[in-house]
Each structure stands twice: as C-alpha cells, then as structure tokens.
Amino acid sequence: MAEAPDETHNQDDLTAAVPARHRRAHTTARDLRRYAGLFAQRTSVMRSSAMRDLMEITQRPEVISLAGGLPDTSTFPAKSFARQMTKIAQESAAEALQYGPTEGFQSTKECIRQVMAAEGMRPDLDDIIVTTGGQQAIDLVTKTLIDPGDVVIAEAPTYPGAVPVFCSYEAETMQVPMDSDGMRVDLLEELLDRLAGEGRRPKFIYTVPTFQNPAGQTLSAERRVRLVEIARERELLLVEDNPYGLLRYEGELLRSLYELDGGDYVIYLGTFSKILSPGLRLGWLCAPPPVMAKVVMGKQAADLCPSTLGQYFVAEFFGEGHWRDYVDSLCDHYRGRRDAMFEALERYFPAAASWSQPQGGLFCWATLPEFIDTTDLLARALRENVAFVPGAAAFADGTSGRNSMRLNFSASTEDEILEGIKRIGRVVNEQVDLYESITGTGSHQAIAAEPPGAGGEVVPMRRKESG
Amino acid sequence: MKVAVLKGGRSLERQVSLRSGARVEDALAQGEHEVIAVDAGDDLVRRLKDARPDVAFVALHGADGEDGTVQELLEILSIPYTGPGVSACRRAMDKAQAKQEIREAGVATADWVSFSQTAFAELGAADALDEIEARLGFPLVVKPARGGSALGVRFARSRDDVPQAIVSALSYDARVVLERYVDGRELSVGMLDGEPLPIVEVRPRDEDRYTYEARYEIGRTEFTCPAELDAADEEAVCEAAVGTWNALGCEGFVRVDLMLATDGPRVLEVNAVPGLTDTSLFPMAAEAAGIGFEELCDRLVKLAASRVAAR
C-alpha cells in the first residue's frame, strides 16, 4: 500500500563492459507479433507510460525528489539493528532461514496486534494474515474479489500504486471526489444509487481514510460512521488501507473503520513499511473468516509465505519494547519536514494554487490552475533538478487530476524541501505568466478549477484550512 | 572493432535510449565486435579517452545525443560515430529549422509557424494568434520545436485549446511549433546510407493517437511494412525522404516521418538517431529489406569507420 510506485526498476549495469550474453540477440518483427499473440488480455491495460519514464530520471542524485513515498530509514539505530540480527543469527539461524507458515508466525501477529491496539483495534489472531508488504495485501484482496469488468470504488485521487493493481485484474475503477474531510460519502451514495439503477454493484470500496495518499486528507469522524453504515446497509466490503495512522503530527486519533464496524464488512490493511522499514516487505491484512480462507489460498499461490527472516527481525525489535518510541521519533522528524513544506508552499507557490494541510502521513497534494498539465510541468521541473508525482497517476482514467501534484515531505531534509518547492514554484509561476501573456488575462487571476469527468473530479481544497 | 555504445544520458528519452543501446550492444557482441557500454554522464569524455574505441555507436535520443552535442565532442576526440554529423543533427533536431530547409529544397512539409517563449512575453506574439489560426486552421498540432517521442505534442481542436497546448509544448523546449494538421496515412521511411528502406505504415489501434505509450509498447500500434501503396505514391514518398536526406546533409541513417495526404506526402520530422528498440520502426524497415538487426548494426559501424577514412 502506499509504498512509492516509483522504485528504480532498471536492473542493468549501465556502464560495464558487455560480455557476449546468452539472452536473445535481438527481437524480430515476427517475434513481436508472436509475443503480442501470447499476451493475456489483461496486459493490454497494464501500461508503461511517459510518466514512468520521466520518474526514472527523478532518481538521479542531483535531483531533489519530492516524488517518492519513502520513509526516512536513516534514523534507525545501526547498533540496535546489528544486535537484533546477531541474536537471530546466533539463536535461530536455521528457523529464520527456513520457510514459514503462509499466514505468518504467531509472534508476528502478536506484534501486529500491538500496532493495531495503538489505534484502538483488537483483532483476533486468526483474522490476521501477514503479507509481503501492504502492496500484496491490495493485490490479494483484488485477486480474491474481482472478475473482469467488476467495479471498484476508490477516492479521487487514490493511491497511485493501487491503480495498476485494479487495472491488472481488469476492474473498472470509479473514483469519488474528496474534500478536506476525506471522501465525499454523499457523492459515494449517489454513485452507488446510479450503479444500482444500472443493475451493477461494486465489489469493494478502497479507501485510505487517514492521511490519505496522495491527498493528505483524513476522513472525518462523522463520515467514518456513515461510511460503515453504508457498507452494512448495502452489504458491501470496505477495504481500509492504513499505512500512516500512527504517523500523526497533530490532532486527535480517530476510530478506524475496522473498529467501528467490528470487522464484518471491513477488510483492514496494515504495514510495517512506514513505522519500521519498507525493506522488510511485511504488511498484513485482517478479513472476515470466509474472505480470509480465499485470501490464504491466493497468498499460497503467490509466494507461499512472507519473509521468515523479516518476521524474526520484527519479533526481536518489538521484543525490546521500544517500537512506540521509534514511531514517536519518526513523527517528530516528519513534523518538522511537513511544516517546512507548508512554509515553502506559502512562500513560493502562486496565489491561484491550493494544497492540503495533512495532520500526518507523508504527502501533501497541491492543485494548480487548470491550464497547467503537471506531467508536462514535471519535464520542465526536471531541468531545474526537482521532481514530484504528477496528479494523473492517482486517477484510473489517466486524464483527471492533470493540474495536481503529490509532494512528499518524509524523504528530504527541511533545506531540500525549501529549495525544491522554491524551484517548482518558479516553473509554475513561469507557466502562469506565459498562459496569461497568451490569453491576455490579468496577472495571476487563474482559479484552481476542478477537472471535468464523472467520478473523476477533485473538489478543490481550501487553501488555509485549520489545522 | 572496438565499439563504444553511447546510451542513456539524462534526456527525457533516457529509458528509450537505454533500450536501444542494450539491443545494439547485444547485436554487436554477437558479431565480431568488442563492445563497451557507456551510459552518458559527466565522465563521458574521460571514459572515451580511456577506452579509445574505433567507433562510437550513438544510441542517445533527445537532447545532447541527437542535437549535435555529443557528435561535436566525438569530432574533437577524432572518434568516428554512427549517424549524421554535427550540422545535420542540429538542424534535424529543431523541427522549425528542419522544415524550413526541407521546404527550400522543394520537399513538401505541413505549413507551420514557430515562436520562442520570449516572443509571447516580450513581443506580444499572442496578438498574432488570430492570423496564425486563420492560416493553419483547426485542428492544429502544437509541439515543442526540439523533442522526440511525441512528448508535449498536443492537438488543438479549437481556439480554446491553443494557449494550454502552447504552455505544455514549452515545458519541453523554449520554442514551439504550430503546424497544420495533415489528414492522411502515417508513414515512416528509414534512410540507410542515402537509400530508402521499405516504407512503414503506422496505424494506431482504436482511439490511440501515436502517443509515447503506443510507440514503445508491443501490440499498442499496428505496423505494416512494406506499406501497401500504389507505385506513384511510393515513388513520391521515397522521393520526399531522399530529398529530406539531401536537404539536411544526412549521413549513416535517419528516419523520416511523414503523412500521405490525398495530394501527396508532407514531411513532418526527421529523427537523426531513430529508435532501435524492439518496437522501433527503423529496425522493422531494415528487416523488411532483408537486413537483420545484427547486420544492420554491423553495417552502421562500418559505414561510420569508412566515412572518416574517406574524409
């Protein structure tokens, strides 16, 4: 879940001398036709894109990247890491290097229960399955529930990494606008009524209710209650993806959908990626028993079991009893970075821009005048050595959200954030000026408007909401 | 021969270039050549000086690789290289300049106008948009003067689309080209050592225009090679491609993209370093002429070496 979808995918050693390789010398046109005939239908919707190629450039060292979704793992104490891994090597080497149960170890589930308890949830150990990152949890849910053409409902914008999952199972993704209180549940109900009128029923509603990726918004307490009621009334599944809940920098804890519902209509997804380490590749999923039975089979087919070594590390780390202190230190760290981003946006972005004011998480979502296409803007920004995620990545139709961008504040220092936002602000202002000189409109009068398109619109967020 | 394959770099087409380069390396390594892969970065010149290759295979697309910059460095280092020389690269890269020279040489190209970004801010170029639109009509195509792979190319269907399209195009380059839309068949002619290869016809599937995605993904676009054309059309298209080659003073190989309208072909642009990926048009055309990829790469390397010998 909410992991960066933009990890480096280039595995070639780019500069080494090339030995005569055994892989194919070249592909002929005939080969291409042959492969094209072999591809599954669903691959036709799995698209690489200009954006992904642009994102690759953001990896260069001279680029200030506000594009990733990476937590800062540099503060994890190396000494304690060494101590924990040494203990595992000395005491449990054979077990830690062996396969484990598909559902994950009981010891890992105990740790997961501690994490969930910190947000007021008390799942049964049997209701938990440990997954290979939260991303696999999204994949397993979709694989379990979706036939080609089935409807999935998500927020607009939604987690960019969920879009290719829904696409690869040929779901039809419909998106419900958000405001500063999260998903507009009134518009959700309208959509559900419309679908019911067409004789269609969505299989599940995917939501990141707390510090949403990418919008940074949090679903209000009232809407949480209403959303759970809707799911119960209409017998729909809610998939609550909560990677960031414990990364709260201000404000009060809100009850999770899972807690409100009691786990009947809510599938809950969690992860160690943001509170400990994404390199562990450990997440989890809580589901009602009938769903869980299918998910376990899917997990078995996918990769047999989650990383055993990683689970030993989690047990060791939690066993020392300081995991909450580490999360608190991350919060202190990220709070300063978030505030630096707010300050920079205020200082460098034009008046016509607006942005969310997240109380936690890793992301801020900025909306620019509608004539700016942020995919093109990224090409321009890369010349200034700064990067962000273009908004279109967060929409299944690939065209909405074109005037928005996701900005990450967890993976850069405060100075880098100030400089990065300054550079982005400069190119945005340059485009605003250019547009105005072409259209002859007044200076900086452009208003952030919502992009058109049913189910794919973003309600502009208030520029200065409290909090 | 010892061949340095130059690829990657930091242009926006880096990924495509890495794919072209990797494929060229494989093909050359299968043959007699010693291959050195070079991801173009700030150590490029030093690495070339150390490696002292017999030939540099330029598989860089976009800025630096396709605009004469790398070629200029290779000239200074006296390393023979594949593809056109400095001047032809520079002229081909800038669509406005290429079109100008092609037209002066008597080859038909779609009507266009071109502006710099500063013309809008400092000269009030926007006030000429009415005249421009009257001359070019709608829809019109708006693109960055320098750039490849359809990045930043927009179709303006009406007046209202124009300002935004210009802003998008100017994200990629400081000059923009507004071009009359040519309705017709989309063709591509690979030119190898001055001779046209079999013509490729490009047919995007469904509603897909020939976008960046469609260009590099198997199965997204349908190609026919050789294109089914009557003899007169084929001759006119080849003549336009050869005329373009001569007008820009090309060497080695290039790809000429054009539209075939009812009243004849219009050249749209020239690619000084055509894509050489699995889905690229130039290798497809070569193959249709009976030249496999390995042989193609070998020929390009030998052409580069002999060209210098002749100088």
mmCIF file of N, CA, C and O in Angstrom, chain B residues 141-192:
data_model
loop_
_atom_site.group_PDB
_atom_site.id
_atom_site.type_symbol
_atom_site.label_atom_id
_atom_site.label_comp_id
_atom_site.label_asym_id
_atom_site.label_seq_id
_atom_site.Cartn_x
_atom_site.Cartn_y
_atom_site.Cartn_z
ATOM 1 N N VAL B 141 -1.694 21.193 -34.795
ATOM 2 C CA VAL B 141 -0.807 20.420 -33.940
ATOM 3 C C VAL B 141 0.194 21.372 -33.295
ATOM 4 O O VAL B 141 0.789 22.188 -33.975
ATOM 5 N N VAL B 142 0.328 21.269 -31.996
ATOM 6 C CA VAL B 142 1.254 22.134 -31.258
ATOM 7 C C VAL B 142 2.334 21.253 -30.662
ATOM 8 O O VAL B 142 2.029 20.264 -29.990
ATOM 9 N N LYS B 143 3.598 21.553 -30.956
ATOM 10 C CA LYS B 143 4.666 20.716 -30.418
ATOM 11 C C LYS B 143 5.911 21.514 -30.084
ATOM 12 O O LYS B 143 6.134 22.589 -30.647
ATOM 13 N N PRO B 144 6.718 20.971 -29.157
ATOM 14 C CA PRO B 144 7.977 21.638 -28.887
ATOM 15 C C PRO B 144 8.865 21.563 -30.126
ATOM 16 O O PRO B 144 8.842 20.558 -30.847
ATOM 17 N N ALA B 145 9.634 22.634 -30.416
ATOM 18 C CA ALA B 145 10.488 22.622 -31.603
ATOM 19 C C ALA B 145 11.514 21.499 -31.513
ATOM 20 O O ALA B 145 11.824 20.838 -32.491
ATOM 21 N N ARG B 146 12.042 21.289 -30.316
ATOM 22 C CA ARG B 146 13.003 20.216 -30.136
ATOM 23 C C ARG B 146 12.457 19.243 -29.116
ATOM 24 O O ARG B 146 12.069 19.605 -28.027
ATOM 25 N N GLY B 147 12.447 17.979 -29.498
ATOM 26 C CA GLY B 147 11.895 16.969 -28.604
ATOM 27 C C GLY B 147 11.500 15.783 -29.430
ATOM 28 O O GLY B 147 11.383 15.884 -30.652
ATOM 29 N N GLY B 148 11.334 14.655 -28.791
ATOM 30 C CA GLY B 148 11.009 13.462 -29.558
ATOM 31 C C GLY B 148 9.938 12.648 -28.885
ATOM 32 O O GLY B 148 9.401 13.046 -27.854
ATOM 33 N N SER B 149 9.649 11.511 -29.489
ATOM 34 C CA SER B 149 8.736 10.540 -28.883
ATOM 35 C C SER B 149 7.374 11.126 -28.517
ATOM 36 O O SER B 149 6.737 10.696 -27.576
ATOM 37 N N ALA B 150 6.939 12.114 -29.240
ATOM 38 C CA ALA B 150 5.594 12.670 -29.044
ATOM 39 C C ALA B 150 5.404 13.329 -27.682
ATOM 40 O O ALA B 150 4.294 13.624 -27.278
ATOM 41 N N LEU B 151 6.486 13.576 -26.949
ATOM 42 C CA LEU B 151 6.364 14.262 -25.659
ATOM 43 C C LEU B 151 5.962 15.709 -25.890
ATOM 44 O O LEU B 151 6.582 16.414 -26.679
ATOM 45 N N GLY B 152 4.915 16.144 -25.218
ATOM 46 C CA GLY B 152 4.488 17.533 -25.309
ATOM 47 C C GLY B 152 3.735 17.883 -26.579
ATOM 48 O O GLY B 152 3.475 19.039 -26.840
ATOM 49 N N VAL B 153 3.376 16.881 -27.373
ATOM 50 C CA VAL B 153 2.620 17.151 -28.601
ATOM 51 C C VAL B 153 1.125 17.171 -28.275
ATOM 52 O O VAL B 153 0.620 16.263 -27.634
ATOM 53 N N ARG B 154 0.451 18.228 -28.686
ATOM 54 C CA ARG B 154 -0.971 18.375 -28.395
ATOM 55 C C ARG B 154 -1.737 18.708 -29.679
ATOM 56 O O ARG B 154 -1.226 19.413 -30.539
ATOM 57 N N PHE B 155 -2.955 18.205 -29.752
ATOM 58 C CA PHE B 155 -3.839 18.583 -30.852
ATOM 59 C C PHE B 155 -4.800 19.641 -30.329
ATOM 60 O O PHE B 155 -5.496 19.408 -29.348
ATOM 61 N N ALA B 156 -4.797 20.772 -30.934
ATOM 62 C CA ALA B 156 -5.750 21.806 -30.545
ATOM 63 C C ALA B 156 -6.925 21.726 -31.506
ATOM 64 O O ALA B 156 -6.777 21.928 -32.704
ATOM 65 N N ARG B 157 -8.101 21.397 -30.959
ATOM 66 C CA ARG B 157 -9.266 21.220 -31.819
ATOM 67 C C ARG B 157 -9.980 22.539 -32.066
ATOM 68 O O ARG B 157 -10.724 22.692 -33.029
ATOM 69 N N SER B 158 -9.776 23.451 -31.151
ATOM 70 C CA SER B 158 -10.397 24.765 -31.324
ATOM 71 C C SER B 158 -9.501 25.807 -30.677
ATOM 72 O O SER B 158 -8.526 25.492 -30.008
ATOM 73 N N ARG B 159 -9.879 27.012 -30.867
ATOM 74 C CA ARG B 159 -9.199 28.173 -30.322
ATOM 75 C C ARG B 159 -8.863 28.005 -28.833
ATOM 76 O O ARG B 159 -7.791 28.317 -28.377
ATOM 77 N N ASP B 160 -9.876 27.469 -28.086
ATOM 78 C CA ASP B 160 -9.731 27.376 -26.633
ATOM 79 C C ASP B 160 -8.592 26.459 -26.206
ATOM 80 O O ASP B 160 -8.063 26.593 -25.109
ATOM 81 N N ASP B 161 -8.248 25.500 -27.065
ATOM 82 C CA ASP B 161 -7.203 24.541 -26.686
ATOM 83 C C ASP B 161 -5.794 25.112 -26.884
ATOM 84 O O ASP B 161 -4.824 24.536 -26.398
ATOM 85 N N VAL B 162 -5.697 26.200 -27.622
ATOM 86 C CA VAL B 162 -4.371 26.643 -28.067
ATOM 87 C C VAL B 162 -3.448 27.114 -26.926
ATOM 88 O O VAL B 162 -2.321 26.635 -26.822
ATOM 89 N N PRO B 163 -3.924 28.011 -26.052
ATOM 90 C CA PRO B 163 -2.988 28.507 -25.019
ATOM 91 C C PRO B 163 -2.422 27.379 -24.151
ATOM 92 O O PRO B 163 -1.218 27.328 -23.899
ATOM 93 N N GLN B 164 -3.283 26.473 -23.715
ATOM 94 C CA GLN B 164 -2.823 25.380 -22.865
ATOM 95 C C GLN B 164 -1.836 24.484 -23.617
ATOM 96 O O GLN B 164 -0.836 24.030 -23.056
ATOM 97 N N ALA B 165 -2.126 24.240 -24.902
ATOM 98 C CA ALA B 165 -1.223 23.404 -25.699
ATOM 99 C C ALA B 165 0.153 24.060 -25.832
ATOM 100 O O ALA B 165 1.180 23.387 -25.785
ATOM 101 N N ILE B 166 0.152 25.367 -25.966
ATOM 102 C CA ILE B 166 1.436 26.080 -26.077
ATOM 103 C C ILE B 166 2.211 25.976 -24.765
ATOM 104 O O ILE B 166 3.420 25.717 -24.755
ATOM 105 N N VAL B 167 1.512 26.142 -23.641
ATOM 106 C CA VAL B 167 2.172 26.024 -22.341
ATOM 107 C C VAL B 167 2.788 24.626 -22.188
ATOM 108 O O VAL B 167 3.930 24.466 -21.753
ATOM 109 N N SER B 168 2.028 23.590 -22.583
ATOM 110 C CA SER B 168 2.548 22.227 -22.500
ATOM 111 C C SER B 168 3.795 22.036 -23.357
ATOM 112 O O SER B 168 4.796 21.487 -22.904
ATOM 113 N N ALA B 169 3.709 22.487 -24.607
ATOM 114 C CA ALA B 169 4.843 22.307 -25.522
ATOM 115 C C ALA B 169 6.078 23.035 -25.002
ATOM 116 O O ALA B 169 7.197 22.525 -25.080
ATOM 117 N N LEU B 170 5.865 24.214 -24.449
ATOM 118 C CA LEU B 170 7.004 24.992 -23.953
ATOM 119 C C LEU B 170 7.567 24.438 -22.642
ATOM 120 O O LEU B 170 8.567 24.937 -22.131
ATOM 121 N N SER B 171 6.956 23.386 -22.107
ATOM 122 C CA SER B 171 7.561 22.687 -20.969
ATOM 123 C C SER B 171 8.794 21.906 -21.423
ATOM 124 O O SER B 171 9.641 21.556 -20.619
ATOM 125 N N TYR B 172 8.856 21.598 -22.702
ATOM 126 C CA TYR B 172 9.922 20.733 -23.210
ATOM 127 C C TYR B 172 11.015 21.495 -23.945
ATOM 128 O O TYR B 172 12.105 20.993 -24.137
ATOM 129 N N ASP B 173 10.685 22.663 -24.424
ATOM 130 C CA ASP B 173 11.667 23.436 -25.180
ATOM 131 C C ASP B 173 11.273 24.904 -25.136
ATOM 132 O O ASP B 173 10.121 25.240 -24.858
ATOM 133 N N ALA B 174 12.226 25.762 -25.430
ATOM 134 C CA ALA B 174 11.941 27.196 -25.383
ATOM 135 C C ALA B 174 11.287 27.703 -26.666
ATOM 136 O O ALA B 174 10.938 28.871 -26.766
ATOM 137 N N ARG B 175 11.117 26.796 -27.659
ATOM 138 C CA ARG B 175 10.422 27.185 -28.895
ATOM 139 C C ARG B 175 9.262 26.232 -29.134
ATOM 140 O O ARG B 175 9.340 25.054 -28.809
ATOM 141 N N VAL B 176 8.220 26.766 -29.737
ATOM 142 C CA VAL B 176 7.053 25.951 -30.035
ATOM 143 C C VAL B 176 6.759 26.032 -31.535
ATOM 144 O O VAL B 176 7.026 27.052 -32.168
ATOM 145 N N VAL B 177 6.281 24.912 -32.093
ATOM 146 C CA VAL B 177 5.878 24.883 -33.493
ATOM 147 C C VAL B 177 4.371 24.648 -33.548
ATOM 148 O O VAL B 177 3.868 23.727 -32.909
ATOM 149 N N LEU B 178 3.662 25.489 -34.279
ATOM 150 C CA LEU B 178 2.238 25.262 -34.544
ATOM 151 C C LEU B 178 2.143 24.825 -35.998
ATOM 152 O O LEU B 178 2.608 25.539 -36.892
ATOM 153 N N GLU B 179 1.567 23.682 -36.222
ATOM 154 C CA GLU B 179 1.625 23.071 -37.543
ATOM 155 C C GLU B 179 0.219 22.696 -38.013
ATOM 156 O O GLU B 179 -0.602 22.231 -37.214
ATOM 157 N N ARG B 180 -0.019 22.887 -39.293
ATOM 158 C CA ARG B 180 -1.313 22.474 -39.851
ATOM 159 C C ARG B 180 -1.439 20.956 -39.732
ATOM 160 O O ARG B 180 -0.505 20.219 -40.027
ATOM 161 N N TYR B 181 -2.606 20.517 -39.306
ATOM 162 C CA TYR B 181 -2.845 19.084 -39.198
ATOM 163 C C TYR B 181 -3.028 18.505 -40.595
ATOM 164 O O TYR B 181 -3.790 19.043 -41.401
ATOM 165 N N VAL B 182 -2.314 17.447 -40.891
ATOM 166 C CA VAL B 182 -2.434 16.804 -42.196
ATOM 167 C C VAL B 182 -3.227 15.518 -42.021
ATOM 168 O O VAL B 182 -2.845 14.642 -41.242
ATOM 169 N N ASP B 183 -4.345 15.428 -42.721
ATOM 170 C CA ASP B 183 -5.157 14.226 -42.651
ATOM 171 C C ASP B 183 -4.638 13.246 -43.696
ATOM 172 O O ASP B 183 -4.509 13.598 -44.861
ATOM 173 N N GLY B 184 -4.302 12.056 -43.266
ATOM 174 C CA GLY B 184 -3.801 11.100 -44.244
ATOM 175 C C GLY B 184 -3.215 9.881 -43.576
ATOM 176 O O GLY B 184 -3.468 9.620 -42.400
ATOM 177 N N ARG B 185 -2.420 9.140 -44.332
ATOM 178 C CA ARG B 185 -1.815 7.922 -43.793
ATOM 179 C C ARG B 185 -0.463 8.266 -43.192
ATOM 180 O O ARG B 185 0.306 9.023 -43.761
ATOM 181 N N GLU B 186 -0.190 7.650 -42.036
ATOM 182 C CA GLU B 186 1.034 7.966 -41.317
ATOM 183 C C GLU B 186 2.129 7.000 -41.751
ATOM 184 O O GLU B 186 2.012 5.788 -41.579
ATOM 185 N N LEU B 187 3.176 7.556 -42.325
ATOM 186 C CA LEU B 187 4.239 6.720 -42.882
ATOM 187 C C LEU B 187 5.594 7.101 -42.295
ATOM 188 O O LEU B 187 5.796 8.211 -41.828
ATOM 189 N N SER B 188 6.494 6.134 -42.366
ATOM 190 C CA SER B 188 7.825 6.377 -41.851
ATOM 191 C C SER B 188 8.824 5.724 -42.803
ATOM 192 O O SER B 188 8.645 4.567 -43.194
ATOM 193 N N VAL B 189 9.840 6.478 -43.197
ATOM 194 C CA VAL B 189 10.826 5.940 -44.128
ATOM 195 C C VAL B 189 12.200 5.923 -43.464
ATOM 196 O O VAL B 189 12.738 6.971 -43.104
ATOM 197 N N GLY B 190 12.734 4.719 -43.297
ATOM 198 C CA GLY B 190 14.104 4.594 -42.813
ATOM 199 C C GLY B 190 15.049 4.859 -43.971
ATOM 200 O O GLY B 190 14.862 4.339 -45.071
ATOM 201 N N MET B 191 16.043 5.723 -43.731
ATOM 202 C CA MET B 191 17.029 6.011 -44.776
ATOM 203 C C MET B 191 18.368 5.431 -44.330
ATOM 204 O O MET B 191 18.895 5.800 -43.275
ATOM 205 N N LEU B 192 18.896 4.499 -45.110
ATOM 206 C CA LEU B 192 20.166 3.872 -44.763
ATOM 207 C C LEU B 192 21.194 4.219 -45.833
ATOM 208 O O LEU B 192 21.033 3.828 -46.989
#
